[in-house]
Amino acid sequence: MKKTAKLLGLAFLLLFPVLLAACSVSGASSSSDTDSSWQDVQSAGKLVIGLEDGFLPVSDFDADGARGFAAESALELCRRLGVEAEFVETAPEDALTMLADGEIDCVWAGSKTVLLDDSSDELSYTYFQGDQVILCLASAEIRNIADLQGLAVGVKTGSSGQKELEASTAFRDSLSAVTEYPDTQSLKAALDAGEISAAVMEDLSAALCCRESPDVYAILSDDTGTAPMALAHDDYCTIFRSGDASLAAQVESALGGMIADGTLTVYSEKWFGSDRLTAQ
């Protein structure tokens, strides 16, 4: 009897990490016998990943394929899972439709703030974060939000920054124009060309501009003058179909291992210049 109890205890300890991973995916319910999502990925030998283009340092596509923090971390994760990574360009406004239609197995590094709400039934796992800030040309001598009065501002379509700008009626009405751009890359190009005086964008991208060209760009500070002014916050996550709990659990477990052994921190510091990981 004691031997049986010890064996049951050992079995529980071995299974506990898997059970924990399955339960901590946001929105996940217990897997049923019909959930073959992980088995399907194994059989196909690849994980089809939806990834946003023009969003460095998070993700981008060039002649050599996908690059950025999200792409590099996904490649390592798939290596650990024993499958290939297949990247598909996925615009935020199309991501959930492509997921529902089975064109992709998951959305990678999507903004939870933008893509999901309380009525969403998709499964998600949050693992890094960022803020929406205002990037200007250093030569413009724009130092605070009041200096933007009467000027044109650009914003990425569908971003949390756009939502916050639309909600801030007084600030929006003080501007001469608000122009939408499809991605961060085109938003930055508009700022460089003088089409707009300021760009509302993810601080991850704005900080990269400032690191690469510190004399060219500046991020507006908050009232204290010691930190960037954050218009909105973004939690970035992997997103899965509601019925794909077994796949979600495998990916979360692998991401958890990459966090635990420091791999994701190395990638974060490489691409973001700091550790931007966050707990679930």
Coordinates of C-alpha atoms in Angstrom, one line a residue:
M1 CA 0.0 0.0 0.0
K2 CA 2.8 2.4 0.9
K3 CA 4.6 1.5 -2.3
T4 CA 1.4 2.3 -4.3
A5 CA 1.0 5.6 -2.6
K6 CA 4.6 6.6 -3.4
L7 CA 4.1 5.6 -7.0
L8 CA 1.0 7.7 -7.3
G9 CA 2.7 10.7 -5.6
L10 CA 5.6 10.4 -8.1
A11 CA 3.3 10.2 -11.0
F12 CA 1.5 13.4 -9.8
L13 CA 4.8 15.2 -9.5
L14 CA 5.8 14.3 -13.0
L15 CA 2.5 15.4 -14.4
F16 CA 2.2 18.6 -12.4
P17 CA 4.2 20.9 -14.7
V18 CA 2.1 19.7 -17.7
L19 CA -1.2 20.3 -15.8
L20 CA 0.0 23.7 -14.6
A21 CA 0.9 24.8 -18.1
A22 CA -2.5 23.7 -19.5
C23 CA -4.4 25.5 -16.8
S24 CA -2.5 28.8 -16.9
V25 CA -3.2 29.6 -20.6
S26 CA -5.7 32.4 -20.4
G27 CA -9.2 31.2 -21.4
A28 CA -8.2 27.5 -21.5
S29 CA -10.5 24.8 -20.4
S30 CA -9.7 21.2 -19.8
S31 CA -8.7 19.3 -23.0
S32 CA -11.2 16.8 -24.3
D33 CA -10.3 13.6 -26.1
T34 CA -11.2 15.3 -29.4
D35 CA -8.5 17.9 -29.1
S36 CA -5.9 16.7 -31.6
S37 CA -4.3 20.2 -32.2
W38 CA -0.9 19.3 -30.9
Q39 CA -1.0 15.8 -32.6
D40 CA -2.0 17.5 -35.9
V41 CA 1.0 19.9 -35.7
Q42 CA 3.3 17.0 -34.9
S43 CA 1.9 15.0 -37.9
A44 CA 2.3 18.0 -40.2
G45 CA 5.9 18.5 -38.9
K46 CA 5.4 22.3 -38.7
L47 CA 3.7 25.1 -36.7
V48 CA 2.1 27.7 -39.0
I49 CA 2.6 31.1 -37.3
G50 CA 0.9 34.4 -38.0
L51 CA 3.4 37.2 -37.7
E52 CA 3.0 40.9 -38.3
D53 CA 5.2 42.6 -41.0
G54 CA 6.9 46.0 -40.7
F55 CA 7.0 45.9 -36.9
L56 CA 10.6 45.8 -35.9
P57 CA 12.1 45.0 -33.5
V58 CA 9.2 42.7 -32.8
S59 CA 8.7 41.2 -36.3
D60 CA 9.3 41.9 -39.9
F61 CA 9.8 40.1 -43.2
D62 CA 12.6 40.8 -45.7
A63 CA 14.2 38.9 -48.6
D64 CA 15.6 36.3 -46.2
G65 CA 12.3 35.7 -44.4
A66 CA 11.0 36.6 -40.9
R67 CA 13.2 38.4 -38.4
G68 CA 12.9 40.2 -35.1
F69 CA 12.3 39.1 -31.5
A70 CA 9.1 37.2 -32.3
A71 CA 10.6 35.3 -35.2
E72 CA 13.8 34.4 -33.4
S73 CA 11.9 33.2 -30.3
A74 CA 9.4 31.2 -32.4
L75 CA 12.2 29.5 -34.3
E76 CA 13.9 28.4 -31.0
L77 CA 10.5 27.3 -29.6
C78 CA 9.8 25.1 -32.6
R79 CA 13.2 23.6 -32.4
R80 CA 12.5 22.6 -28.9
L81 CA 9.1 21.1 -29.9
G82 CA 10.7 19.2 -32.8
V83 CA 8.7 20.9 -35.6
E84 CA 9.5 23.4 -38.3
A85 CA 8.3 27.1 -38.0
E86 CA 6.4 28.4 -41.0
F87 CA 5.8 32.1 -40.9
V88 CA 2.8 33.8 -42.6
E89 CA 2.4 37.6 -42.9
T90 CA -0.6 38.5 -40.8
A91 CA -2.0 42.0 -40.4
P92 CA -3.6 42.6 -37.0
E93 CA -7.1 43.2 -38.5
D94 CA -7.0 39.9 -40.3
A95 CA -5.2 37.8 -37.6
L96 CA -8.2 36.3 -35.8
T97 CA -10.1 35.5 -39.1
M98 CA -7.1 33.7 -40.4
L99 CA -6.8 31.8 -37.2
A100 CA -10.5 30.8 -37.2
D101 CA -10.3 29.8 -40.9
G102 CA -7.3 27.5 -40.1
E103 CA -4.9 29.4 -42.3
I104 CA -2.5 29.7 -39.3
D105 CA -2.1 27.6 -36.1
C106 CA -1.5 30.6 -33.9
V107 CA -1.0 34.4 -33.8
W108 CA 2.4 35.2 -32.6
A109 CA 3.3 38.4 -30.6
G110 CA -0.2 39.9 -31.1
S111 CA -1.4 42.7 -28.8
K112 CA -3.9 41.3 -26.4
T113 CA -5.3 44.9 -25.9
V114 CA -6.0 45.2 -29.6
L115 CA -7.1 41.6 -30.6
L116 CA -8.9 40.3 -27.6
D117 CA -11.7 41.5 -25.3
D118 CA -13.9 40.0 -22.6
S119 CA -16.1 38.3 -25.1
S120 CA -13.2 36.5 -26.9
D121 CA -13.0 32.8 -26.4
E122 CA -9.5 32.3 -27.9
L123 CA -6.7 30.9 -25.7
S124 CA -3.8 33.3 -25.1
Y125 CA -0.4 33.4 -23.3
T126 CA 1.1 36.8 -22.5
Y127 CA 4.9 36.9 -22.3
F128 CA 6.2 40.4 -23.1
Q129 CA 4.9 44.0 -22.9
G130 CA 5.2 47.5 -24.2
D131 CA 3.6 51.0 -24.2
Q132 CA 2.3 53.4 -26.8
V133 CA 4.5 56.5 -26.9
I134 CA 4.9 59.6 -29.1
L135 CA 8.0 59.7 -31.4
C136 CA 9.2 63.0 -32.9
L137 CA 12.2 64.3 -34.8
A138 CA 14.7 65.8 -32.4
S139 CA 15.1 68.8 -34.7
A140 CA 11.4 69.7 -34.3
E141 CA 12.0 70.8 -30.7
I142 CA 8.7 69.2 -29.6
R143 CA 9.2 68.4 -25.9
N144 CA 5.7 67.8 -24.5
I145 CA 2.2 67.0 -25.5
A146 CA 1.2 70.7 -25.5
D147 CA 3.7 71.4 -28.2
L148 CA 1.7 69.2 -30.6
Q149 CA -1.2 71.6 -30.7
G150 CA -2.1 72.5 -34.3
L151 CA 0.3 69.8 -35.7
A152 CA -0.3 66.6 -37.7
V153 CA 0.1 63.3 -35.9
G154 CA 0.3 59.8 -37.4
V155 CA -0.9 56.5 -35.8
K156 CA -1.0 52.8 -36.8
T157 CA -4.4 51.6 -37.8
G158 CA -6.1 49.5 -35.2
S159 CA -3.4 50.0 -32.5
S160 CA -4.1 50.7 -28.9
G161 CA -2.5 54.1 -29.5
Q162 CA -5.2 54.9 -32.0
K163 CA -7.9 53.8 -29.6
E164 CA -6.5 56.0 -26.9
L165 CA -6.1 58.9 -29.3
E166 CA -9.8 58.6 -30.3
A167 CA -10.8 58.4 -26.7
S168 CA -8.8 61.6 -25.8
T169 CA -11.2 64.0 -27.5
A170 CA -9.6 67.2 -26.3
F171 CA -6.1 66.1 -27.4
R172 CA -7.3 64.8 -30.7
D173 CA -9.3 68.0 -31.4
S174 CA -6.2 70.1 -30.7
L175 CA -4.3 68.5 -33.6
S176 CA -4.5 69.7 -37.2
A177 CA -4.8 66.2 -38.5
V178 CA -4.6 62.5 -37.5
T179 CA -3.4 60.2 -40.3
E180 CA -3.6 56.4 -40.1
Y181 CA -0.8 54.1 -41.5
P182 CA -1.0 50.4 -42.0
D183 CA 2.2 49.5 -40.0
T184 CA 5.0 50.8 -37.9
Q185 CA 7.4 51.0 -40.8
S186 CA 5.2 53.2 -42.9
L187 CA 4.4 55.3 -39.9
K188 CA 8.1 56.0 -39.3
A189 CA 8.6 56.7 -43.0
A190 CA 5.9 59.4 -42.8
L191 CA 7.6 61.0 -39.9
D192 CA 11.0 61.0 -41.7
A193 CA 9.4 62.5 -44.8
G194 CA 7.7 65.3 -42.8
E195 CA 4.2 64.2 -43.6
I196 CA 3.5 64.3 -39.9
S197 CA 5.1 66.0 -36.9
A198 CA 4.8 63.1 -34.5
A199 CA 4.0 59.4 -34.6
V200 CA 2.1 57.4 -31.9
M201 CA 3.8 54.0 -31.9
E202 CA 4.9 51.1 -29.8
D203 CA 7.8 52.1 -27.5
L204 CA 9.6 49.0 -28.6
S205 CA 9.8 50.4 -32.1
A206 CA 10.4 54.0 -31.0
A207 CA 13.2 53.0 -28.7
L208 CA 14.9 51.2 -31.6
C209 CA 14.8 54.4 -33.6
C210 CA 16.4 56.3 -30.8
R211 CA 19.1 53.7 -30.2
E212 CA 20.0 53.6 -33.9
S213 CA 19.8 57.4 -34.5
P214 CA 19.9 59.2 -31.1
D215 CA 20.4 62.6 -32.7
V216 CA 17.5 62.2 -35.1
Y217 CA 14.6 61.0 -32.9
A218 CA 13.2 61.8 -29.5
I219 CA 10.4 60.3 -27.4
L220 CA 8.1 62.7 -25.6
S221 CA 8.5 62.5 -21.8
D222 CA 5.9 62.5 -19.1
D223 CA 5.3 65.4 -16.7
T224 CA 8.3 64.5 -14.6
G225 CA 10.6 64.7 -17.7
T226 CA 12.3 61.5 -16.6
A227 CA 10.3 58.8 -18.4
P228 CA 8.5 58.4 -21.7
M229 CA 4.8 59.4 -21.6
A230 CA 2.8 56.3 -22.1
L231 CA -0.6 56.8 -23.9
A232 CA -1.6 53.1 -23.6
H233 CA -0.2 49.7 -22.5
D234 CA 0.1 46.6 -24.6
D235 CA 0.5 43.0 -23.5
Y236 CA 1.8 40.8 -26.3
C237 CA 0.8 37.2 -26.5
T238 CA 0.4 34.0 -28.5
I239 CA -3.2 33.3 -29.4
F240 CA -4.8 30.0 -30.3
R241 CA -8.2 28.7 -31.3
S242 CA -10.5 28.0 -28.3
G243 CA -10.5 24.2 -29.0
D244 CA -6.7 23.9 -29.3
A245 CA -5.8 23.6 -25.7
S246 CA -3.3 20.8 -26.2
L247 CA -1.3 22.9 -28.7
A248 CA -1.5 26.0 -26.5
A249 CA -0.2 24.0 -23.5
Q250 CA 2.8 22.7 -25.4
V251 CA 3.7 26.1 -26.7
E252 CA 3.3 27.7 -23.3
S253 CA 5.3 25.0 -21.6
A254 CA 8.2 25.6 -24.1
L255 CA 8.0 29.3 -23.7
G256 CA 8.0 28.9 -19.9
G257 CA 11.2 26.8 -20.3
M258 CA 12.8 29.6 -22.5
I259 CA 11.9 32.1 -19.8
A260 CA 13.3 29.9 -17.0
D261 CA 16.6 29.2 -18.7
G262 CA 17.1 32.9 -19.8
T263 CA 16.8 32.3 -23.5
L264 CA 13.9 34.8 -24.0
T265 CA 15.7 37.4 -21.8
V266 CA 18.7 37.2 -24.1
Y267 CA 16.5 37.7 -27.2
S268 CA 14.6 40.5 -25.4
E269 CA 17.9 42.4 -24.6
K270 CA 19.2 41.8 -28.1
W271 CA 16.1 43.2 -29.9
F272 CA 14.6 45.6 -27.3
G273 CA 17.7 46.7 -25.4
S274 CA 16.1 45.5 -22.1
D275 CA 14.2 42.7 -20.5
R276 CA 10.5 43.2 -21.5
L277 CA 9.2 39.9 -20.4
T278 CA 6.2 39.7 -18.2
A279 CA 4.5 37.1 -16.1
Q280 CA 1.3 35.5 -17.3

